[in-house]
CSV table of C-alpha atoms in Angstrom, one decimal:
chain,number,residue,atom,x,y,z
A,1173,MET,CA,83.3,94.4,66.5
A,1174,MET,CA,86.7,92.5,66.7
A,1175,ASP,CA,87.1,90.4,69.8
A,1176,ARG,CA,90.4,91.6,71.3
A,1177,GLY,CA,90.5,90.1,74.8
A,1178,ALA,CA,88.6,90.1,78.0
A,1179,MET,CA,88.3,91.8,81.4
A,1180,THR,CA,86.1,91.6,84.5
A,1181,VAL,CA,84.0,94.2,86.2
A,1182,ILE,CA,82.6,93.5,89.7
A,1183,GLY,CA,79.5,95.6,90.5
A,1184,GLY,CA,76.5,96.6,88.5
A,1185,GLY,CA,76.0,100.1,89.8
A,1186,LEU,CA,76.7,103.3,87.8
A,1187,ALA,CA,80.5,102.9,88.0
A,1188,GLY,CA,80.4,99.2,87.0
A,1189,CYS,CA,78.0,99.7,84.1
A,1190,GLU,CA,80.0,102.7,82.8
A,1191,ALA,CA,83.3,100.7,83.0
A,1192,ALA,CA,81.8,97.8,81.2
A,1193,TRP,CA,80.3,100.0,78.5
A,1194,GLN,CA,83.6,101.9,77.9
A,1195,ALA,CA,85.5,98.7,77.5
A,1196,ALA,CA,83.0,97.0,75.3
A,1197,GLN,CA,82.8,100.1,73.0
A,1198,ARG,CA,86.5,99.6,72.4
A,1199,GLY,CA,86.0,96.0,71.3
A,1200,VAL,CA,86.9,94.3,74.6
A,1201,ARG,CA,84.9,91.4,75.9
A,1202,VAL,CA,83.6,92.1,79.4
A,1203,ILE,CA,82.2,89.9,82.2
A,1204,LEU,CA,80.1,92.0,84.5
A,1205,CYS,CA,79.4,90.4,87.9
A,1206,GLU,CA,76.4,91.6,89.9
A,1207,MET,CA,75.2,89.9,93.1
A,1208,LYS,CA,71.5,91.0,92.8
A,1209,PRO,CA,69.1,89.3,92.9
A,1210,LEU,CA,71.0,86.5,94.8
A,1211,ARG,CA,71.8,89.0,97.5
A,1212,PHE,CA,70.8,92.6,98.1
A,1213,SER,CA,72.8,95.2,100.1
A,1214,PRO,CA,70.8,96.9,102.9
A,1215,ALA,CA,70.2,99.9,100.6
A,1216,HIS,CA,69.1,98.1,97.4
A,1217,GLU,CA,65.8,96.7,96.4
A,1218,MET,CA,65.6,96.7,92.6
A,1219,VAL,CA,66.8,93.8,90.4
A,1220,GLN,CA,67.9,96.2,87.7
A,1221,LEU,CA,71.5,97.5,87.3
A,1222,GLY,CA,72.3,101.1,88.0
A,1223,GLU,CA,69.8,101.5,90.9
A,1224,LEU,CA,69.8,105.0,92.4
A,1225,VAL,CA,69.5,104.3,96.1
A,1226,CYS,CA,69.0,107.9,97.4
A,1227,SER,CA,67.9,111.0,95.6
A,1228,ASN,CA,67.0,110.9,91.9
A,1229,SER,CA,68.9,114.1,91.3
A,1230,LEU,CA,72.3,114.1,89.6
A,1231,ARG,CA,72.8,117.8,90.7
A,1232,SER,CA,73.4,120.8,88.6
A,1233,ASN,CA,73.4,120.6,84.8
A,1234,ALA,CA,74.8,124.1,84.3
A,1235,VAL,CA,78.1,123.7,82.6
A,1236,ASP,CA,79.7,126.6,84.5
A,1237,SER,CA,79.2,124.6,87.8
A,1238,ALA,CA,81.7,121.8,88.6
A,1239,ALA,CA,79.0,119.1,88.6
A,1240,GLY,CA,77.6,120.3,85.3
A,1241,LEU,CA,81.0,120.5,83.8
A,1242,LEU,CA,81.7,116.9,84.8
A,1243,LYS,CA,78.5,115.8,83.1
A,1244,GLU,CA,79.4,117.6,79.9
A,1245,GLU,CA,82.9,116.1,79.8
A,1246,MET,CA,81.3,112.7,80.3
A,1247,ARG,CA,78.9,113.3,77.3
A,1248,LEU,CA,82.0,114.1,75.2
A,1249,LEU,CA,83.6,110.9,76.3
A,1250,ASP,CA,80.5,108.8,75.2
A,1251,SER,CA,79.2,108.1,78.7
A,1252,LEU,CA,76.4,105.6,78.8
A,1253,VAL,CA,75.2,106.9,82.2
A,1254,MET,CA,74.9,110.4,80.8
A,1255,ARG,CA,73.1,109.2,77.7
A,1256,ILE,CA,70.5,107.3,79.7
A,1257,ALA,CA,70.2,110.1,82.2
A,1258,ASP,CA,69.4,112.6,79.4
A,1259,GLN,CA,66.9,110.2,77.9
A,1260,THR,CA,65.0,109.7,81.3
A,1261,ALA,CA,65.3,113.2,82.7
A,1262,VAL,CA,62.4,114.7,84.6
A,1263,PRO,CA,61.7,118.5,85.2
A,1264,ALA,CA,64.1,119.7,87.9
A,1265,GLY,CA,65.0,123.3,87.0
A,1266,SER,CA,68.7,123.8,86.3
A,1267,ALA,CA,69.5,120.3,87.8
A,1268,LEU,CA,69.4,117.0,86.1
A,1269,ALA,CA,67.0,114.6,87.7
A,1270,VAL,CA,65.8,111.3,86.3
A,1271,ASP,CA,62.9,108.9,86.6
A,1272,ARG,CA,64.8,106.3,88.6
A,1273,HIS,CA,62.9,103.3,87.4
A,1274,ARG,CA,63.1,104.2,83.7
A,1275,PHE,CA,66.8,105.1,84.2
A,1276,ALA,CA,67.6,101.7,85.7
A,1277,ALA,CA,65.5,99.8,83.1
A,1278,ARG,CA,67.2,101.5,80.1
A,1279,LEU,CA,70.7,101.1,81.6
A,1280,THR,CA,70.1,97.4,82.3
A,1281,GLU,CA,68.8,96.9,78.7
A,1282,ALA,CA,71.8,98.7,77.2
A,1283,ILE,CA,74.3,96.6,79.1
A,1284,ALA,CA,72.5,93.3,78.7
A,1285,SER,CA,72.0,93.8,75.0
A,1286,HIS,CA,75.7,94.7,74.2
A,1287,PRO,CA,77.2,91.8,72.2
A,1288,LEU,CA,80.5,92.0,74.1
A,1289,ILE,CA,79.1,92.2,77.7
A,1290,THR,CA,78.1,89.1,79.6
A,1291,VAL,CA,76.2,89.8,82.8
A,1292,ARG,CA,76.6,87.2,85.5
A,1293,ARG,CA,74.2,87.4,88.4
A,1294,GLU,CA,76.6,86.0,91.0
A,1295,GLU,CA,78.3,87.1,94.2
A,1296,VAL,CA,82.1,87.4,94.0
A,1297,GLY,CA,84.0,86.5,97.1
A,1298,ARG,CA,87.5,87.2,95.9
A,1299,ILE,CA,89.1,89.5,93.4
A,1300,PRO,CA,90.2,87.4,90.4
A,1301,GLU,CA,93.8,87.1,89.3
A,1302,MET,CA,94.7,89.8,86.9
A,1303,ALA,CA,96.7,87.3,84.8
A,1304,ALA,CA,93.3,86.5,83.1
A,1305,GLY,CA,92.7,90.1,82.3
A,1306,PRO,CA,92.2,93.4,84.0
A,1307,VAL,CA,89.7,93.7,86.8
A,1308,VAL,CA,87.6,96.8,87.7
A,1309,LEU,CA,86.3,96.6,91.2
A,1310,ALA,CA,83.2,98.8,91.5
A,1311,ALA,CA,81.3,97.0,94.2
A,1312,GLY,CA,79.9,100.1,95.8
A,1313,PRO,CA,80.1,101.9,99.1
A,1314,LEU,CA,78.4,99.1,101.0
A,1315,LEU,CA,81.0,96.5,100.2
A,1316,ALA,CA,81.1,93.8,102.9
A,1317,GLY,CA,81.7,90.2,103.5
A,1318,PRO,CA,84.5,88.0,101.9
A,1319,LEU,CA,85.1,90.5,99.0
A,1320,ALA,CA,85.7,93.3,101.5
A,1321,ASP,CA,88.0,91.0,103.5
A,1322,HIS,CA,90.0,90.2,100.3
A,1323,LEU,CA,90.3,93.9,99.4
A,1324,ARG,CA,91.5,94.6,103.0
A,1325,GLU,CA,94.0,91.7,102.6
A,1326,LEU,CA,95.3,93.2,99.3
A,1327,THR,CA,95.5,96.8,100.4
A,1328,GLY,CA,96.1,96.5,104.1
A,1329,ASP,CA,93.8,97.2,107.1
A,1330,ALA,CA,95.0,100.8,107.5
A,1331,HIS,CA,94.1,101.6,103.8
A,1332,LEU,CA,90.4,100.7,104.0
A,1333,ALA,CA,87.8,102.8,105.8
A,1334,PHE,CA,84.1,102.0,106.5
A,1335,TYR,CA,82.7,105.4,107.4
A,1336,ASP,CA,82.9,108.8,105.8
A,1337,ALA,CA,83.4,111.5,108.4
A,1338,ILE,CA,83.3,114.5,106.0
A,1339,ALA,CA,83.8,118.1,107.2
A,1340,PRO,CA,82.6,121.0,105.0
A,1341,ILE,CA,84.9,122.8,102.6
A,1342,VAL,CA,84.7,126.5,101.8
A,1343,ASP,CA,86.0,128.5,98.9
A,1344,ALA,CA,89.1,130.6,100.0
A,1345,ASP,CA,87.9,133.6,98.1
A,1346,SER,CA,84.7,133.8,100.1
A,1347,LEU,CA,86.4,134.1,103.5
A,1348,ASP,CA,86.6,137.4,105.4
A,1349,LEU,CA,90.3,137.7,106.2
A,1350,LYS,CA,89.7,140.9,108.1
A,1351,VAL,CA,88.2,138.7,110.9
A,1352,ILE,CA,90.1,135.4,110.3
A,1353,TYR,CA,93.8,135.2,111.2
A,1354,ARG,CA,96.5,132.7,110.2
A,1355,LYS,CA,98.2,130.7,113.0
A,1356,SER,CA,99.1,127.2,114.0
A,1357,ARG,CA,98.5,126.1,117.6
A,1358,TRP,CA,101.4,127.2,119.8
A,1359,ASP,CA,103.3,128.4,116.8
A,1360,GLU,CA,105.0,131.7,117.7
A,1361,GLU,CA,107.0,132.0,114.5
A,1362,GLY,CA,105.9,132.2,110.9
A,1363,PRO,CA,102.4,132.7,109.5
A,1364,GLY,CA,101.1,129.3,110.5
A,1365,ASP,CA,99.3,126.6,108.5
A,1366,TYR,CA,95.7,127.2,109.8
A,1367,LEU,CA,93.2,129.9,109.4
A,1368,ASN,CA,91.3,130.7,112.6
A,1369,CYS,CA,87.8,132.0,113.1
A,1370,PRO,CA,87.6,133.5,116.6
A,1371,MET,CA,84.5,133.6,118.7
A,1372,ASP,CA,83.9,135.5,121.9
A,1373,ARG,CA,81.8,134.1,124.8
A,1374,GLU,CA,78.5,135.4,123.4
A,1375,GLN,CA,79.1,134.2,119.8
A,1376,TYR,CA,80.0,130.8,121.1
A,1377,ALA,CA,76.9,130.5,123.2
A,1378,GLN,CA,74.7,131.5,120.3
A,1379,PHE,CA,76.5,129.0,118.1
A,1380,VAL,CA,76.0,126.1,120.6
A,1381,GLU,CA,72.3,127.0,121.0
A,1382,ALA,CA,71.7,127.0,117.3
A,1383,LEU,CA,73.6,123.7,116.9
A,1384,GLY,CA,71.6,122.1,119.7
A,1385,ALA,CA,68.3,122.9,118.1
A,1386,ALA,CA,69.3,122.1,114.5
A,1387,GLN,CA,67.7,119.4,112.3
A,1388,THR,CA,69.7,116.4,111.4
A,1389,VAL,CA,69.5,113.8,108.7
A,1390,PRO,CA,68.0,110.5,110.0
A,1391,LEU,CA,70.3,107.5,109.9
A,1392,HIS,CA,69.6,104.7,107.4
A,1393,ALA,CA,68.5,101.4,108.8
A,1394,PHE,CA,71.9,99.9,108.1
A,1395,GLU,CA,73.9,102.6,109.7
A,1396,ASN,CA,75.3,102.2,113.2
A,1397,PRO,CA,74.7,105.2,115.4
A,1398,LYS,CA,77.6,104.3,117.6
A,1399,TYR,CA,80.1,106.7,116.0
A,1400,PHE,CA,83.8,106.5,116.5
A,1401,GLU,CA,84.9,108.7,119.4
A,1402,GLY,CA,87.7,110.2,117.3
A,1403,CYS,CA,85.3,111.6,114.7
A,1404,LEU,CA,82.0,112.4,116.4
A,1405,PRO,CA,79.5,114.7,114.7
A,1406,ILE,CA,79.8,118.2,116.1
A,1407,GLU,CA,76.1,118.1,117.2
A,1408,VAL,CA,76.7,114.9,119.2
A,1409,MET,CA,79.7,116.6,120.9
A,1410,CYS,CA,77.5,119.7,121.5
A,1411,ALA,CA,74.8,117.6,123.2
A,1412,ARG,CA,77.4,116.3,125.7
A,1413,GLY,CA,77.7,119.8,127.3
A,1414,ALA,CA,78.0,123.4,126.4
A,1415,ASP,CA,81.8,123.5,126.7
A,1416,THR,CA,82.5,120.2,125.0
A,1417,LEU,CA,83.3,121.8,121.7
A,1418,ARG,CA,85.6,124.3,123.4
A,1419,PHE,CA,87.6,121.3,124.7
A,1420,GLY,CA,87.4,119.6,121.3
A,1421,PRO,CA,87.7,120.9,117.7
A,1422,MET,CA,87.0,124.5,118.8
A,1423,LYS,CA,89.7,124.6,121.5
A,1424,PRO,CA,91.3,128.1,121.6
A,1425,VAL,CA,94.4,127.1,123.6
A,1426,GLY,CA,97.6,128.1,121.8
A,1427,LEU,CA,95.8,130.3,119.3
A,1428,ALA,CA,96.1,133.8,120.7
A,1429,HIS,CA,95.7,136.5,118.0
A,1430,PRO,CA,99.1,137.2,116.5
A,1431,VAL,CA,98.6,140.9,116.5
A,1432,THR,CA,96.5,141.7,119.6
A,1433,GLY,CA,97.5,138.8,121.7
A,1434,ALA,CA,93.9,138.3,122.7
A,1435,LEU,CA,92.8,134.7,123.4
A,1436,PRO,CA,89.4,133.9,121.9
A,1437,HIS,CA,86.7,132.0,123.8
A,1438,ALA,CA,86.6,129.4,121.0
A,1439,VAL,CA,88.0,129.0,117.6
A,1440,VAL,CA,86.9,127.3,114.4
A,1441,GLN,CA,90.1,126.2,112.5
A,1442,LEU,CA,90.3,125.9,108.7
A,1443,ARG,CA,92.9,123.7,107.1
A,1444,ALA,CA,94.0,124.0,103.4
A,1445,GLU,CA,92.5,121.3,101.2
A,1446,ASN,CA,95.0,121.7,98.4
A,1447,ARG,CA,98.5,123.0,97.8
A,1448,GLU,CA,97.2,126.1,96.1
A,1449,GLY,CA,95.1,127.2,99.1
A,1450,THR,CA,91.9,127.7,97.1
A,1451,ALA,CA,89.8,125.7,99.4
A,1452,TYR,CA,89.7,125.1,103.2
A,1453,ASN,CA,88.3,122.4,105.4
A,1454,LEU,CA,86.4,123.1,108.7
A,1455,VAL,CA,88.5,121.0,111.0
A,1456,GLY,CA,86.5,118.5,113.1
A,1457,PHE,CA,83.1,119.7,111.7
A,1458,GLN,CA,81.9,116.3,110.4
A,1459,THR,CA,78.1,116.4,110.9
A,1460,LYS,CA,74.7,114.9,110.3
A,1461,LEU,CA,73.0,118.3,110.0
A,1462,THR,CA,70.8,118.7,107.0
A,1463,TYR,CA,72.4,120.8,104.2
A,1464,PRO,CA,70.1,123.9,104.8
A,1465,GLU,CA,70.9,123.8,108.5
A,1466,GLN,CA,74.7,123.6,107.8
A,1467,LEU,CA,74.5,126.7,105.6
A,1468,ARG,CA,72.4,128.6,108.1
A,1469,ILE,CA,74.5,127.8,111.2
A,1470,PHE,CA,78.0,127.7,109.8
A,1471,ARG,CA,77.5,131.1,108.2
A,1472,THR,CA,77.2,132.5,111.8
A,1473,ILE,CA,80.8,131.6,112.4
A,1474,PRO,CA,82.9,134.9,112.3
A,1475,GLY,CA,84.6,135.3,109.0
A,1476,LEU,CA,82.2,132.8,107.2
A,1477,GLU,CA,79.2,135.0,106.9
A,1478,GLN,CA,79.5,135.0,103.1
A,1479,ALA,CA,81.2,131.6,102.8
A,1480,VAL,CA,80.7,129.7,99.6
A,1481,PHE,CA,80.6,126.0,100.5
A,1482,LEU,CA,82.2,123.7,98.0
A,1483,ARG,CA,81.2,120.7,99.9
A,1484,LEU,CA,78.9,120.2,103.0
A,1485,GLY,CA,79.6,117.8,105.9
A,1486,SER,CA,78.3,114.3,106.4
A,1487,ILE,CA,78.8,111.1,108.3
A,1488,HIS,CA,77.6,107.9,106.7
A,1489,ARG,CA,78.4,104.2,106.1
A,1490,ASN,CA,80.7,104.2,103.0
A,1491,THR,CA,83.6,101.8,102.3
A,1492,PHE,CA,86.5,103.4,100.4
A,1493,VAL,CA,90.2,103.0,100.0
A,1494,CYS,CA,92.8,105.6,101.1
A,1495,ALA,CA,93.3,106.5,97.5
A,1496,PRO,CA,96.5,108.6,97.9
A,1497,ARG,CA,98.2,105.5,99.3
A,1498,VAL,CA,96.5,102.8,97.3
A,1499,LEU,CA,95.8,104.1,93.8
A,1500,ASP,CA,97.8,105.6,91.0
A,1501,ALA,CA,96.5,108.3,88.7
A,1502,THR,CA,95.1,105.6,86.3
A,1503,LEU,CA,92.9,104.2,89.1
A,1504,GLN,CA,95.1,101.1,89.3
A,1505,VAL,CA,96.1,99.7,92.7
A,1506,ARG,CA,99.8,100.7,93.0
A,1507,GLN,CA,101.0,97.2,94.1
A,1508,LEU,CA,98.7,95.3,91.8
A,1509,PRO,CA,98.8,96.5,88.2
A,1510,GLY,CA,95.7,95.5,86.3
A,1511,LEU,CA,93.4,95.9,89.3
A,1512,PHE,CA,91.3,99.1,89.0
A,1513,ILE,CA,89.1,100.6,91.7
A,1514,ALA,CA,86.2,102.7,90.6
A,1515,GLY,CA,83.0,104.4,91.9
A,1516,GLN,CA,82.6,105.5,95.5
A,1517,LEU,CA,85.0,102.7,96.6
A,1518,SER,CA,87.8,104.8,94.9
A,1519,GLY,CA,87.2,107.8,97.2
A,1520,VAL,CA,84.7,110.0,95.4
A,1521,GLU,CA,81.2,111.1,96.4
A,1522,GLY,CA,78.1,111.2,94.3
A,1523,TYR,CA,76.4,109.4,91.4
A,1524,ILE,CA,78.1,111.2,88.6
A,1525,GLU,CA,81.5,111.2,90.2
A,1526,SER,CA,81.2,107.5,90.7
A,1527,ALA,CA,80.2,106.9,87.1
A,1528,ALA,CA,83.1,109.2,85.9
A,1529,MET,CA,85.6,107.0,87.8
A,1530,GLY,CA,84.0,104.0,86.1
A,1531,LEU,CA,84.4,105.6,82.8
A,1532,LEU,CA,88.1,106.2,83.3
A,1533,ALA,CA,88.8,102.8,84.9
A,1534,GLY,CA,86.9,101.0,82.1
A,1535,GLY,CA,88.6,102.9,79.4
A,1536,ASN,CA,92.1,102.4,80.9
A,1537,ALA,CA,91.5,98.7,81.6
A,1538,ALA,CA,90.5,98.3,77.9
A,1539,ARG,CA,93.6,100.0,76.8
A,1540,ILE,CA,95.7,97.4,78.7
A,1541,VAL,CA,93.8,94.6,77.0
A,1542,LEU,CA,94.5,96.3,73.6
A,1543,GLY,CA,98.2,96.6,74.4
A,1544,ARG,CA,98.1,100.4,75.1
A,1545,GLU,CA,99.3,102.3,78.1
A,1546,PRO,CA,96.7,103.7,80.5
A,1547,ILE,CA,96.4,107.5,80.3
A,1548,ILE,CA,95.4,110.3,82.7
A,1549,PRO,CA,93.0,113.1,82.0
A,1550,PRO,CA,94.3,116.7,82.0
A,1551,ALA,CA,94.5,118.2,85.5
A,1552,ALA,CA,92.4,121.3,84.6
A,1553,THR,CA,89.3,119.1,83.6
A,1554,ALA,CA,86.7,117.9,86.0
A,1555,HIS,CA,87.9,114.3,85.5
A,1556,GLY,CA,91.5,115.3,86.1
A,1557,ALA,CA,90.5,117.3,89.2
A,1558,LEU,CA,88.9,114.2,90.8
A,1559,ILE,CA,92.0,112.1,90.0
A,1560,GLY,CA,94.1,114.9,91.5
A,1561,HIS,CA,92.0,114.7,94.7
A,1562,LEU,CA,92.4,110.9,94.9
A,1563,THR,CA,96.1,110.8,94.3
A,1564,ASN,CA,97.5,114.1,95.6
A,1565,SER,CA,95.6,114.6,98.9
A,1566,ASP,CA,97.2,114.2,102.2
A,1567,PRO,CA,96.7,110.5,103.1
A,1568,ALA,CA,96.5,111.3,106.8
A,1569,HIS,CA,93.4,113.5,106.2
A,1570,PHE,CA,91.9,111.9,103.1
A,1571,GLN,CA,88.1,111.9,102.7
A,1572,PRO,CA,85.9,111.3,99.7
A,1573,SER,CA,84.7,114.4,97.8
A,1574,ASN,CA,82.2,115.5,95.2
A,1575,VAL,CA,83.6,117.4,92.3
A,1576,ASN,CA,84.1,121.1,93.0
A,1577,PHE,CA,86.2,123.9,91.6
A,1578,GLY,CA,88.3,123.9,94.7
A,1579,LEU,CA,89.9,120.7,93.4
A,1580,PHE,CA,91.0,122.4,90.2
A,1581,PRO,CA,94.4,124.0,89.6
A,1582,PRO,CA,94.2,127.8,90.1
A,1583,LEU,CA,93.3,129.9,87.1
A,1584,ILE,CA,96.4,131.7,85.8
A,1585,GLY,CA,96.6,135.2,84.5
A,1586,ARG,CA,94.7,138.4,85.2
A,1587,LYS,CA,92.4,138.6,88.1
A,1588,ILE,CA,89.1,137.1,87.0
A,1589,PRO,CA,85.7,138.2,88.5
A,1590,LYS,CA,84.1,135.4,90.6
A,1591,LYS,CA,81.0,135.3,88.4
A,1592,MET,CA,83.1,134.5,85.3
A,1593,ARG,CA,85.4,131.8,86.8
A,1594,GLY,CA,83.0,128.9,86.3
A,1595,ARG,CA,82.5,129.7,82.7
A,1596,ILE,CA,86.2,130.2,82.0
A,1597,ARG,CA,87.1,126.9,83.7
A,1598,ALA,CA,84.4,125.1,81.7
A,1599,GLU,CA,85.7,126.5,78.4
A,1600,GLN,CA,89.2,125.5,79.2
A,1601,ALA,CA,88.2,122.1,80.5
A,1602,LEU,CA,86.0,121.2,77.6
A,1603,GLU,CA,88.6,122.1,75.0
A,1604,LEU,CA,91.2,119.9,76.9
A,1605,ILE,CA,88.7,117.0,76.9
A,1606,ARG,CA,88.0,117.4,73.2
A,1607,GLN,CA,91.8,117.2,72.6
A,1608,TRP,CA,92.2,114.2,75.0
A,1609,ARG,CA,89.3,112.0,74.1
A,1610,GLN,CA,90.8,110.6,70.9
A,1611,ARG,CA,93.9,109.4,72.8
A,1612,PHE,CA,91.7,107.9,75.6
A,1613,SER,CA,89.4,106.0,73.3
A,1614,GLY,CA,91.8,105.2,70.5
A,1615,GLN,CA,88.9,106.0,68.1
A,1616,ASP,CA,88.2,108.9,65.7
A,1617,TYR,CA,85.6,111.1,67.3
A,1618,ALA,CA,85.9,113.9,64.7
A,1619,SER,CA,82.3,113.3,63.4
A,1620,SER,CA,80.7,112.4,66.7
A,1621,THR,CA,77.8,114.3,68.3
A,1622,ASN,CA,76.5,114.4,71.9
A,1623,PRO,CA,73.9,111.7,72.6
A,1624,GLN,CA,70.4,113.2,72.7
């Protein structure tokens, strides 16, 4: 391949490896910096690149699911992570799970053997000057030390967070609007901006009892159980007293029913996640409950009995930027062109989402080296939906997210049955990605096939 310039990638996780691969495949020299084995984060123990620190599951492989669609788009865009994942898959039903040791070994081999990638096993304390070439920062959610201090210096203290406090998100179409009513607190005029799930005294008592007995996810050794008072897990608030939630996120004051005038004993408020109102966030419901317990307990909330959860809640140690304020749609830092942020640090959740942001950042950084303008994936694709979440969310309420169909633009046209929506979105998205990939890569993919 022709040597056309150089760029730097910091971090040898999924996002960093994918970014380096995308750039090198375009003929760009890449220096990939990885601090292991000189220093390990509290969650890492393998020397290899691309270590999966939690589950070995990459979630659904079904193309009519948002996670499966993202994987298929990545395959079409020549994703190294997806190629290796497919090669090292283990039986997992409709999900894609991998042998984590074989996965990391093959990923490391692919990166180390690429003629245009130089792997430097060193810890980076400061982000390099972009005058020497674009930089992709993909240092992972446990970023700490001098590099974290430098990022904070560049982006501002208020634009860097160190804990996810994620509340569940539900599909708007799955809500029972015969029970739920729209109203903002104290707002006597207009329909209001919030949806409200009212509880009477008995329903609230049953909810508190179930919550108090629910199973939670154990903290990792490196996580501090001293939560911020402003975003306590709901089960921690519940343990402080039976009425604590009624004086916190479930406070009914100012939320009398707009028709009957009745004041509920407690209220669960839902806030729109996007302008289209296709997804709603359970306000203040960040939690350490296990996923099965969240599904069981939250579906006892009036109006949520049949709720489809697009994302479940969590609280964990995770460094990320406030993407709507910091990043543009090409994943560059707005005030520092040439500095890209990828992976979980950019504000996404999940292995594949992190790798996808690495894919976009690496490809766009390479385009700069090659004298081309960075480009943005179509909004109605899984990649575009994630970029939309990072750049169009309300900065005051921004939290990382997995890919889900609630992030996509609404489907336009005739009313489409729920069971068909995933398939139709997938068909549209994959056609858009096929049209877009030649522009993104600058190469002719006409005769390419998906890696096996």
